[in-house]
Coordinates of C-alpha atoms in Angstrom, one line a residue:
X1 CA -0.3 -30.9 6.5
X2 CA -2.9 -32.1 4.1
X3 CA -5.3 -30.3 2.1
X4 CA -8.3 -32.0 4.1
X5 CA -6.4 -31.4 7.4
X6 CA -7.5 -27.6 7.1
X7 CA -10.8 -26.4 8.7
X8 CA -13.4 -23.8 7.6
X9 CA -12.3 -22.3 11.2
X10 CA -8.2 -22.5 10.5
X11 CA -8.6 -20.9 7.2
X12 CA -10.6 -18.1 8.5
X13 CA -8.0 -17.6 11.2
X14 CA -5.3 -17.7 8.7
X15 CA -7.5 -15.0 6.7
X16 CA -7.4 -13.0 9.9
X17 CA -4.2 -13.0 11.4
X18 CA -2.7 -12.5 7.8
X19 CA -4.7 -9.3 7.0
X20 CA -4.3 -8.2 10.8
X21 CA -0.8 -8.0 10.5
X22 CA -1.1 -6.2 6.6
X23 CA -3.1 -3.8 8.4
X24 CA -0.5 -2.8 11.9
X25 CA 2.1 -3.0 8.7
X26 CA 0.2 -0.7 6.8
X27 CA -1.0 1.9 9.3
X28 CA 2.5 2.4 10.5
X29 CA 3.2 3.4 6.6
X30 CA 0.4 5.7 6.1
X31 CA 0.1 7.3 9.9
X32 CA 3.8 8.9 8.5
X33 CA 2.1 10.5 5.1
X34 CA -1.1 11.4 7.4
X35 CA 0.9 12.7 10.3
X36 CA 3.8 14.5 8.3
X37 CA 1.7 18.3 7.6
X38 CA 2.4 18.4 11.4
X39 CA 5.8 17.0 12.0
X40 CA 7.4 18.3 8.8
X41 CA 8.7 21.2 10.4
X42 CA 10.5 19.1 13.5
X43 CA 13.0 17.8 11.1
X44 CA 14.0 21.0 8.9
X45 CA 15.0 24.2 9.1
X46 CA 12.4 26.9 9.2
X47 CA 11.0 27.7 5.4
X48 CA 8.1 27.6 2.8
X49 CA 5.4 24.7 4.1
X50 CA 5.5 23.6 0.4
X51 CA 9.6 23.1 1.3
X52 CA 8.5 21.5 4.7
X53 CA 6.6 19.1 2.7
X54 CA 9.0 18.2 -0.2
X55 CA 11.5 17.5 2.1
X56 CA 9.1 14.6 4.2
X57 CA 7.8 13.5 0.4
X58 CA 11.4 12.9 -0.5
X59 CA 11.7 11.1 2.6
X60 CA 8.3 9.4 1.8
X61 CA 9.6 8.4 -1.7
X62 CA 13.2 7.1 -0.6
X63 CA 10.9 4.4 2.1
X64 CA 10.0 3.0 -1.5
X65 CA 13.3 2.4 -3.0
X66 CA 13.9 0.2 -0.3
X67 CA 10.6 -1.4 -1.2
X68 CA 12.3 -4.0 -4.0
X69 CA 15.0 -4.8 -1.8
X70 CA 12.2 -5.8 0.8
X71 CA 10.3 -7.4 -2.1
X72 CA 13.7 -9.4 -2.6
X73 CA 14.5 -10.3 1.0
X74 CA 11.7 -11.4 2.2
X75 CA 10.2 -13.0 -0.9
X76 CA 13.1 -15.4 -0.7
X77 CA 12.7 -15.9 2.7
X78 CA 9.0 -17.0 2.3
X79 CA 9.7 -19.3 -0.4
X80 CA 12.6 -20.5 1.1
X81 CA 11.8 -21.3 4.9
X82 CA 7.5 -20.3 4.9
X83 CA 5.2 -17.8 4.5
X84 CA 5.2 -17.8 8.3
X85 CA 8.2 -16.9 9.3
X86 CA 8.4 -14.0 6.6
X87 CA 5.5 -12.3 7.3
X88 CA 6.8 -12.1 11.2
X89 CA 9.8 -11.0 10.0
X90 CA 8.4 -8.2 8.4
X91 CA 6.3 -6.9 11.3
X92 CA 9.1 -7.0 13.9
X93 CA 11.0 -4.3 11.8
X94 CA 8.0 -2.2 11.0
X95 CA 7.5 -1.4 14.7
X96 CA 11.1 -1.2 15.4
X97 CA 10.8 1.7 12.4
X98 CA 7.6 3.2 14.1
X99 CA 9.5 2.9 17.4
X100 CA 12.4 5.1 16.0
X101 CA 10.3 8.1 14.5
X102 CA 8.2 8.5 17.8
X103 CA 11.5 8.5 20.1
X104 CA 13.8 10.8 17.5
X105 CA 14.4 14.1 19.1
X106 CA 13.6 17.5 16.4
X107 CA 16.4 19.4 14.2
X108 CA 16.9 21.8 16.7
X109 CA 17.7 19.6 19.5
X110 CA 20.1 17.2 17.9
X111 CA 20.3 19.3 14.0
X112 CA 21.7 17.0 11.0
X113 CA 21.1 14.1 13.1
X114 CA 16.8 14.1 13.2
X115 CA 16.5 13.7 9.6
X116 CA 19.0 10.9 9.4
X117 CA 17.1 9.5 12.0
X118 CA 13.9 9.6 10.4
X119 CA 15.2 8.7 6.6
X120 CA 16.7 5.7 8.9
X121 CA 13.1 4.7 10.4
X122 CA 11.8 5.2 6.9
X123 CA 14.3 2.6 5.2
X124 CA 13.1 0.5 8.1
X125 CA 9.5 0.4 7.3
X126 CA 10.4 0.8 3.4
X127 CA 11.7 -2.4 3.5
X128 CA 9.5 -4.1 5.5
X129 CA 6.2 -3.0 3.6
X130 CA 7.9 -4.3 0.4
X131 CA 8.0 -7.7 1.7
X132 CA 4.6 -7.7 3.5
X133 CA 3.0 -6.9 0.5
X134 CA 4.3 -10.5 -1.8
X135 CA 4.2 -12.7 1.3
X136 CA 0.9 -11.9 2.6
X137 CA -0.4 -11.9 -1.2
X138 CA 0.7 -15.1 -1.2
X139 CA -0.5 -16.3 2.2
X140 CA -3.5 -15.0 1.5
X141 CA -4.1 -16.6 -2.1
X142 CA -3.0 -20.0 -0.9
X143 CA -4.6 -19.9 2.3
X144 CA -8.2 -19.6 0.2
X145 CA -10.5 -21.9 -1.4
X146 CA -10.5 -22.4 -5.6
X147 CA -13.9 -20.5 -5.5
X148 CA -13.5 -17.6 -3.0
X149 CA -9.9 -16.8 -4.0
X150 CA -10.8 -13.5 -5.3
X151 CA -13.0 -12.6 -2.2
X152 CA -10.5 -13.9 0.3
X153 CA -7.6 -11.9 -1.1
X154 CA -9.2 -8.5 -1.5
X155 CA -8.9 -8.6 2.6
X156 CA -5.6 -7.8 1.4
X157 CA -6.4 -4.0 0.4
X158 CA -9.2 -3.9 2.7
X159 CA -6.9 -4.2 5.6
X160 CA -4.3 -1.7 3.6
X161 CA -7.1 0.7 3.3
X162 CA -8.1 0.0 7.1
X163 CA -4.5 1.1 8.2
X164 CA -5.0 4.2 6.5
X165 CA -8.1 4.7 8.2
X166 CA -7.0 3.9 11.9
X167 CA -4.3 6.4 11.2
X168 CA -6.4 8.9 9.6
X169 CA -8.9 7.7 12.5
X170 CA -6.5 8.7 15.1
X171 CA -5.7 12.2 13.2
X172 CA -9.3 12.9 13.7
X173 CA -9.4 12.2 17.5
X174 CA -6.4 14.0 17.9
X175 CA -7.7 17.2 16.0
X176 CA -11.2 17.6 17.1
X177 CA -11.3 16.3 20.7
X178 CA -7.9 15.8 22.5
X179 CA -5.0 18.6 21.2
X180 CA -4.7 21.7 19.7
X181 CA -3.3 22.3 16.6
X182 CA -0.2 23.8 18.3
X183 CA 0.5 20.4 20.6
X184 CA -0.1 18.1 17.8
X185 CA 3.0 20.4 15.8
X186 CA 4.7 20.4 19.1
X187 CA 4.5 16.8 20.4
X188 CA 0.9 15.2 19.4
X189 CA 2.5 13.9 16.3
X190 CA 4.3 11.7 18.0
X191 CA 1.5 9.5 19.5
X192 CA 0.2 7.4 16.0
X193 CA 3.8 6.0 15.7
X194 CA 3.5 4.9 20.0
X195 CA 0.6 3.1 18.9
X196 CA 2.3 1.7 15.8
X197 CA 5.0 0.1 17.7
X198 CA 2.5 -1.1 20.1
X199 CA 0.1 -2.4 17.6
X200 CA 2.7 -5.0 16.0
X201 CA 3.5 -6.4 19.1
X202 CA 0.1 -8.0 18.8
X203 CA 0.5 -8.7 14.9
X204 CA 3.4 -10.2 15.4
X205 CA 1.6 -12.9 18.7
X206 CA -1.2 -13.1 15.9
X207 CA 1.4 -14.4 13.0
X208 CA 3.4 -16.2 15.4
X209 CA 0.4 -18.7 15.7
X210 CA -0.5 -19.4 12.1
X211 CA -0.9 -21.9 9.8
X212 CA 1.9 -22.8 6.9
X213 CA 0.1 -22.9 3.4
X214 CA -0.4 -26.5 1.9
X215 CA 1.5 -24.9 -1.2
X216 CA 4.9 -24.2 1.0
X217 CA 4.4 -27.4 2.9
X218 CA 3.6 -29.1 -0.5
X219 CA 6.9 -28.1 -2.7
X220 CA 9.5 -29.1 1.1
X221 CA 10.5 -31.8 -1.8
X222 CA 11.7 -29.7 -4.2
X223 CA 15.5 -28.4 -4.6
X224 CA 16.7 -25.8 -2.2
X225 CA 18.4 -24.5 -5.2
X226 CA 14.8 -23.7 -6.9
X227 CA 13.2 -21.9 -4.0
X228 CA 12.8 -18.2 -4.4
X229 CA 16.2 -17.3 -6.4
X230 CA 16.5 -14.9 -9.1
X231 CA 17.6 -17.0 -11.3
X232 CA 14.6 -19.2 -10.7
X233 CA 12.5 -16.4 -11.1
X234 CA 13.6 -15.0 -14.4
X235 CA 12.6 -17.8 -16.0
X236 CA 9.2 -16.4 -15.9
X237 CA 9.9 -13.6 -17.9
X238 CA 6.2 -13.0 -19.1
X239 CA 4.6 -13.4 -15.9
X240 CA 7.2 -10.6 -14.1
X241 CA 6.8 -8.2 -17.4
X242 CA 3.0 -9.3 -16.6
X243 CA 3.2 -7.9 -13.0
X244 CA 5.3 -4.5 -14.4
X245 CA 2.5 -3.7 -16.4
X246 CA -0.7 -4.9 -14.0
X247 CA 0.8 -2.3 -11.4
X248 CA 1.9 0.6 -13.1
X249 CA -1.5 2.5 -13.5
X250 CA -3.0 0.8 -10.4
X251 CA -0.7 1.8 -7.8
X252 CA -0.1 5.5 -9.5
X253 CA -3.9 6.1 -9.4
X254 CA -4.4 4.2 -5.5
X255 CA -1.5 7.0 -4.4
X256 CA -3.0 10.2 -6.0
X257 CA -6.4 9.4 -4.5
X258 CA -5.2 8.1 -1.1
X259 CA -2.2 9.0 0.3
X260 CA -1.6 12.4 -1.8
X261 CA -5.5 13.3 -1.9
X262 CA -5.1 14.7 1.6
X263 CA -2.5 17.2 1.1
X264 CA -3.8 18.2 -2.3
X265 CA -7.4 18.9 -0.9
X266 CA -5.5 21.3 1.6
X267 CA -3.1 22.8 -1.1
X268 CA -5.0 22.6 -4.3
X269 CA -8.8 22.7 -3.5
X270 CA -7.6 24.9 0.0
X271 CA -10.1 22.8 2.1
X272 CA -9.2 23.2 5.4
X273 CA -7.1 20.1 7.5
X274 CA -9.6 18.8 9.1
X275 CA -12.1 18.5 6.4
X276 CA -9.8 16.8 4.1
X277 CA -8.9 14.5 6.7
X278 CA -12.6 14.2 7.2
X279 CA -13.4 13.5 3.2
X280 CA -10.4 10.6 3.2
X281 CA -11.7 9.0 5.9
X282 CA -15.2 8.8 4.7
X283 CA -13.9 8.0 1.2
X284 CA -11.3 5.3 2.2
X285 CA -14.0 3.6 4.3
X286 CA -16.2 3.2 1.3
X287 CA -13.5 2.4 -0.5
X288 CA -12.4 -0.7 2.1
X289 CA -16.0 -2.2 2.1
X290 CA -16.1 -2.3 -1.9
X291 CA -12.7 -4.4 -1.7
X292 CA -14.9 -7.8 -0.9
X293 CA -17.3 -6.6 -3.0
X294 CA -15.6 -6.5 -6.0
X295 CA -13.0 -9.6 -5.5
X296 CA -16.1 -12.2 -5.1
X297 CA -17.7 -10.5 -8.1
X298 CA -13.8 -11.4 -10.2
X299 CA -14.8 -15.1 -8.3
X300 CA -17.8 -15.0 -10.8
X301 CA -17.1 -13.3 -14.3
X302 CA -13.1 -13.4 -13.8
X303 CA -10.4 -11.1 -12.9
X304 CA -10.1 -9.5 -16.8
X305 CA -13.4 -7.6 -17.0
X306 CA -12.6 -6.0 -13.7
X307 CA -9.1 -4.6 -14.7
X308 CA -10.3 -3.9 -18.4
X309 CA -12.8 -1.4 -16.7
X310 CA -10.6 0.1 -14.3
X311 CA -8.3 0.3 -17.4
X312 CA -10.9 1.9 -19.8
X313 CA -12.3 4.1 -17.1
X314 CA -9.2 5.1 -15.7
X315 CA -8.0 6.4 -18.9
X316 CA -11.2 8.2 -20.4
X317 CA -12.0 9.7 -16.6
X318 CA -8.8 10.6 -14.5
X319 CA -8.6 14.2 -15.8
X320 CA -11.5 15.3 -16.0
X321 CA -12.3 14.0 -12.4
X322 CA -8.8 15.6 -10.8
X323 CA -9.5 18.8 -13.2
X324 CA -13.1 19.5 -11.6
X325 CA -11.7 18.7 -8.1
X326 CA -9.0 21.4 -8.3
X327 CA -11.7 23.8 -9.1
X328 CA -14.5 22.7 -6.7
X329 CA -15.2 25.2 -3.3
X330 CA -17.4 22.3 -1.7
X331 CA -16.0 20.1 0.5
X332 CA -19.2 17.2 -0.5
X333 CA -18.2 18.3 -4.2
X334 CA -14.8 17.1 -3.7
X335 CA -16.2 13.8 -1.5
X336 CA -18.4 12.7 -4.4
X337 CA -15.7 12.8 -7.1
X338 CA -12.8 11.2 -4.7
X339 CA -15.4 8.3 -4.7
X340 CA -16.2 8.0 -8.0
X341 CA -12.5 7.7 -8.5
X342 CA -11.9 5.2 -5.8
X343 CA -15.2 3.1 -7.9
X344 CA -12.8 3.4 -10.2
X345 CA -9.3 2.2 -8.7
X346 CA -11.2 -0.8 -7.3
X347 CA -11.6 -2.9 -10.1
X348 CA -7.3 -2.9 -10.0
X349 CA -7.2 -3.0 -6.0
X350 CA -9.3 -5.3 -5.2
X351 CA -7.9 -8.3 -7.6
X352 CA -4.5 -7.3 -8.1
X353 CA -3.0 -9.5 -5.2
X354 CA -4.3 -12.5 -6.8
X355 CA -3.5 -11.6 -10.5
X356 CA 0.0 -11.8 -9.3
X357 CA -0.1 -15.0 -7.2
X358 CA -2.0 -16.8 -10.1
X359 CA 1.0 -16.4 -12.4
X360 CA 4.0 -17.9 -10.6
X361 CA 4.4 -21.3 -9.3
X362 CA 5.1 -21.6 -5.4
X363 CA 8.8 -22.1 -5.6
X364 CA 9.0 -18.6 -6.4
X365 CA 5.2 -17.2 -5.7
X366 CA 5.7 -15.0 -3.3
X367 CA 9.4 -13.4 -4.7
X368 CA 7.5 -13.2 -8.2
X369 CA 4.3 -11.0 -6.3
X370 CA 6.5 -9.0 -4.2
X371 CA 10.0 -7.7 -6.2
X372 CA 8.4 -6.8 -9.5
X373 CA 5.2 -5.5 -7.9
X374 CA 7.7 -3.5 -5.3
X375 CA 10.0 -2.2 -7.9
X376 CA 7.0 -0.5 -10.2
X377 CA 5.5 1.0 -6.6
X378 CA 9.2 2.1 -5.8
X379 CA 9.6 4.4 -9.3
X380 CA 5.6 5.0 -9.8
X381 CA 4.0 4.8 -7.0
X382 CA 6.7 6.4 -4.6
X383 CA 7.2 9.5 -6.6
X384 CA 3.6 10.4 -7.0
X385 CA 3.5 12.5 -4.2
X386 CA 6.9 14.4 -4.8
X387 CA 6.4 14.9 -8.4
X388 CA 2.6 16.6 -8.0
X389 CA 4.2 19.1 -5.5
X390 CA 6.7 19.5 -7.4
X391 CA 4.5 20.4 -10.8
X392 CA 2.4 22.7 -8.6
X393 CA 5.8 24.4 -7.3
X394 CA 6.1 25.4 -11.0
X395 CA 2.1 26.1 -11.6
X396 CA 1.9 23.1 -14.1
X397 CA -0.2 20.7 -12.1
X398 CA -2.6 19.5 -15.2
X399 CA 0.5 17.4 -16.2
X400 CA 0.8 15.5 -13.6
X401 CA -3.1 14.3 -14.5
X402 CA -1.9 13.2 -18.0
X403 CA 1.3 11.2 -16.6
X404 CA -1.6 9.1 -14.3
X405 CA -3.9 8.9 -17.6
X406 CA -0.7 7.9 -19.8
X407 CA 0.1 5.6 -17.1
X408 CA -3.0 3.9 -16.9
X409 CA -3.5 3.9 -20.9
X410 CA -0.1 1.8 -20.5
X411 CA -1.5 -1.1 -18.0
X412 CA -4.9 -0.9 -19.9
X413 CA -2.5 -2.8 -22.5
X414 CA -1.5 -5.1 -20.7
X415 CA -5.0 -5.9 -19.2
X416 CA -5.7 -6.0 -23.0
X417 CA -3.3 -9.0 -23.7
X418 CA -3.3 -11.4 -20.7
X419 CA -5.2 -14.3 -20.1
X420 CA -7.7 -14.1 -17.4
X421 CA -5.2 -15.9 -14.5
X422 CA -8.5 -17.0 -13.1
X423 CA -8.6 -19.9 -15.7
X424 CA -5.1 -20.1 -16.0
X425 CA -4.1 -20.1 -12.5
X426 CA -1.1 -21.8 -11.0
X427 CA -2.3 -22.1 -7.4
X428 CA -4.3 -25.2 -9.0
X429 CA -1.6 -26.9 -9.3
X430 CA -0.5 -26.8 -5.5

């Protein structure tokens, strides 16, 4: 297919049923961190909550150390036989994983086994999360025009923040007008991963009728030997150190204020469950509608300035903001500083999908976004969660607040050094 043989309308539709399928990926991720303060208990014995919840964070983490080997897997896979195939692939498992936590019976109707079961599901969905994250990346990035790249791949994290939403969406519905506390901990929780499994049946009829990119149809020539190896990829040493260090701040910062936030308005600021599910939602929709926003703006000034400021800001502001949040007794007090954070975060979120695709050529684009970009989640992103508990466990919480602003300090580096990929960028050479 050539480049002129691509419509206005096909591209769109290759925008859509890309970011669809990112997003069924994604809420089947998040509707486990949202849903766990109520199942926690089904798969360990009766102690502490704070035990409860350590135990399904440890689960939580272990989903991303199968991350890179998904990163790996299906990375090759796109560069080897499409971005296609590998993103349907990927959304097969995921429901398959979904599938598995809704159907496993609790710890005391099958004991040692229901945990098993659910680290199993978990591995599942870890893997198949860290390849939907470098294939649709790349789809995304190659499916755009030169000029809208930026705007085009921010959909990416829109539709990442939207799963998170329609999960945190369904919490709500469940909460305030359909169960009681006491059915959701009973069976309720069992419902967003139905839905789950049900949603990626129609990601996966979405992705099944997509386009290939011009950039995969484009490099059919070149040696099968070439096409997303290891070996191929480490001879881009800077861009993969390049990727290491973009992340490391951005992904630790986008996990404290979305998936953690929840359970440390309800521990820390002792809001109660419903309005901290309340404040994430509101937050995280703001959050998804500045994504656009802020990748067209890197379509005009670059992608640089944007990660500089997240860079300068998140280094100068993160703890002072998470210190007056632990403090604050209002529940819009805690909204209004969740958001400026997420203001914040977005100049990484929004751009970071394309940062990564602009620095590898297509032989190994999508392995090169998704193994080094899965590995950093895996060890930063993955033990955000457990480490904040566990710093609370021992009343030393501010820590953890420095280890985000030392983290971010770190990728404000990086930001510091690079080119802006915008001018530099390999997908003009497709």
């Amino acid at each position: 297919m050539n480049s002129s043989s691509i419509t206005t309308a096909q591209r769109i539709k290759a925008i859509v049923g890309g970011s669809i399928g990112n997003l069924v990926e994604w809420y089947d991720w998040y509707a486990y961190a949202a849903f766990s303060i109520y199942f926690s208990h089904s798969f360990f014995p009766d102690s502490d909550l704070n035990a409860q919840l350590m135990n399904t964070a440890g689960i939580f983490a272990v989903g991303f150390l199968m991350r890179p080997i998904g990163g790996w897997l299906f990375g090759s896979i796109a560069d080897k036989v499409g971005r296609k195939r590998a993103m349907t692939l990927s959304v097969l498992l995921m429901s398959f994983g979904s599938l598995l936590i809704a159907l496993t019976p609790t710890y005391k109707t099958i004991g040692i086994l229901a945990p098993l079961l659910l680290l199993t599901a978990r591995l599942l969905q870890g893997l198949s999360v860290g390849g939907e994250y470098g294939v649709s990346a790349t789809y995304l990035s190659e499916m755009a025009t030169q000029d809208r790249r930026g705007f085009y791949s921010s959909f990416q994290y829109v539709t990442l923040i939207g799963g998170q939403l329609i999960a945190l969406g369904i919490q709500l519905i469940l909460q305030k007008l359909l169960l009681t506390e006491t059915q959701l901990e009973d069976w309720g929780w069992r419902i967003p991963f139905v839905i789950g499994a049900a949603l990626s049946v129609i990601a996966l009829y979405l992705r099944s009728n997509l386009h290939e990119t011009e950039a995969f149809e484009n490099k059919k020539q070149v040696s099968e030997k070439k096409k997303g190896t290891i070996k191929e990829l480490l001879k881009h040493p800077k861009a993969l150190l390049t990727v290491v260090g973009l992340t490391l701040g951005g992904t630790l910062a986008f996990y404290t204020y979305t998936t953690y936030m929840q359970k440390f308005l309800v521990n820390t600021v002792h809001l109660t469950k419903e309005q901290s599910t309340l404040i994430s939602f509101i937050s995280l929709f703001i959050f998804a509608c500045l994504q656009p926003v802020f990748g067209g703006l890197s379509d005009k000034i670059g992608r640089r300035p944007l990660l500089l400021g997240f860079g300068i800001l998140g280094t100068l502001c993160t703890v002072p903001l998470l210190t007056a949040l632990s403090t604050t007794t209002s529940m819009w007090s805690a909204f209004f500083l969740i958001m400026a954070a997420l203001i914040i975060v977005s100049g990484y979120t929004s751009i970071n999908a394309v940062v990564k695709a602009e620095l590898f050529p297509s032989e190994v684009r999508a392995l090169g976004v998704g193994l080094p970009y899965a590995l950093t989640v895996a060890i930063f992103g993955g033990t955000a969660e457990y480490l904040a508990l566990w710093l609370k466990k021992y009343d030393m919480e501010p820590y953890f607040y420095w280890y985000i602003t030392g983290c971010i300090f770190l990728s404000m580096i990086v930001y510091a050094g690079m080119k802006d990929t915008k001018k530099t960028s390999t997908l003009d050479k497709d």
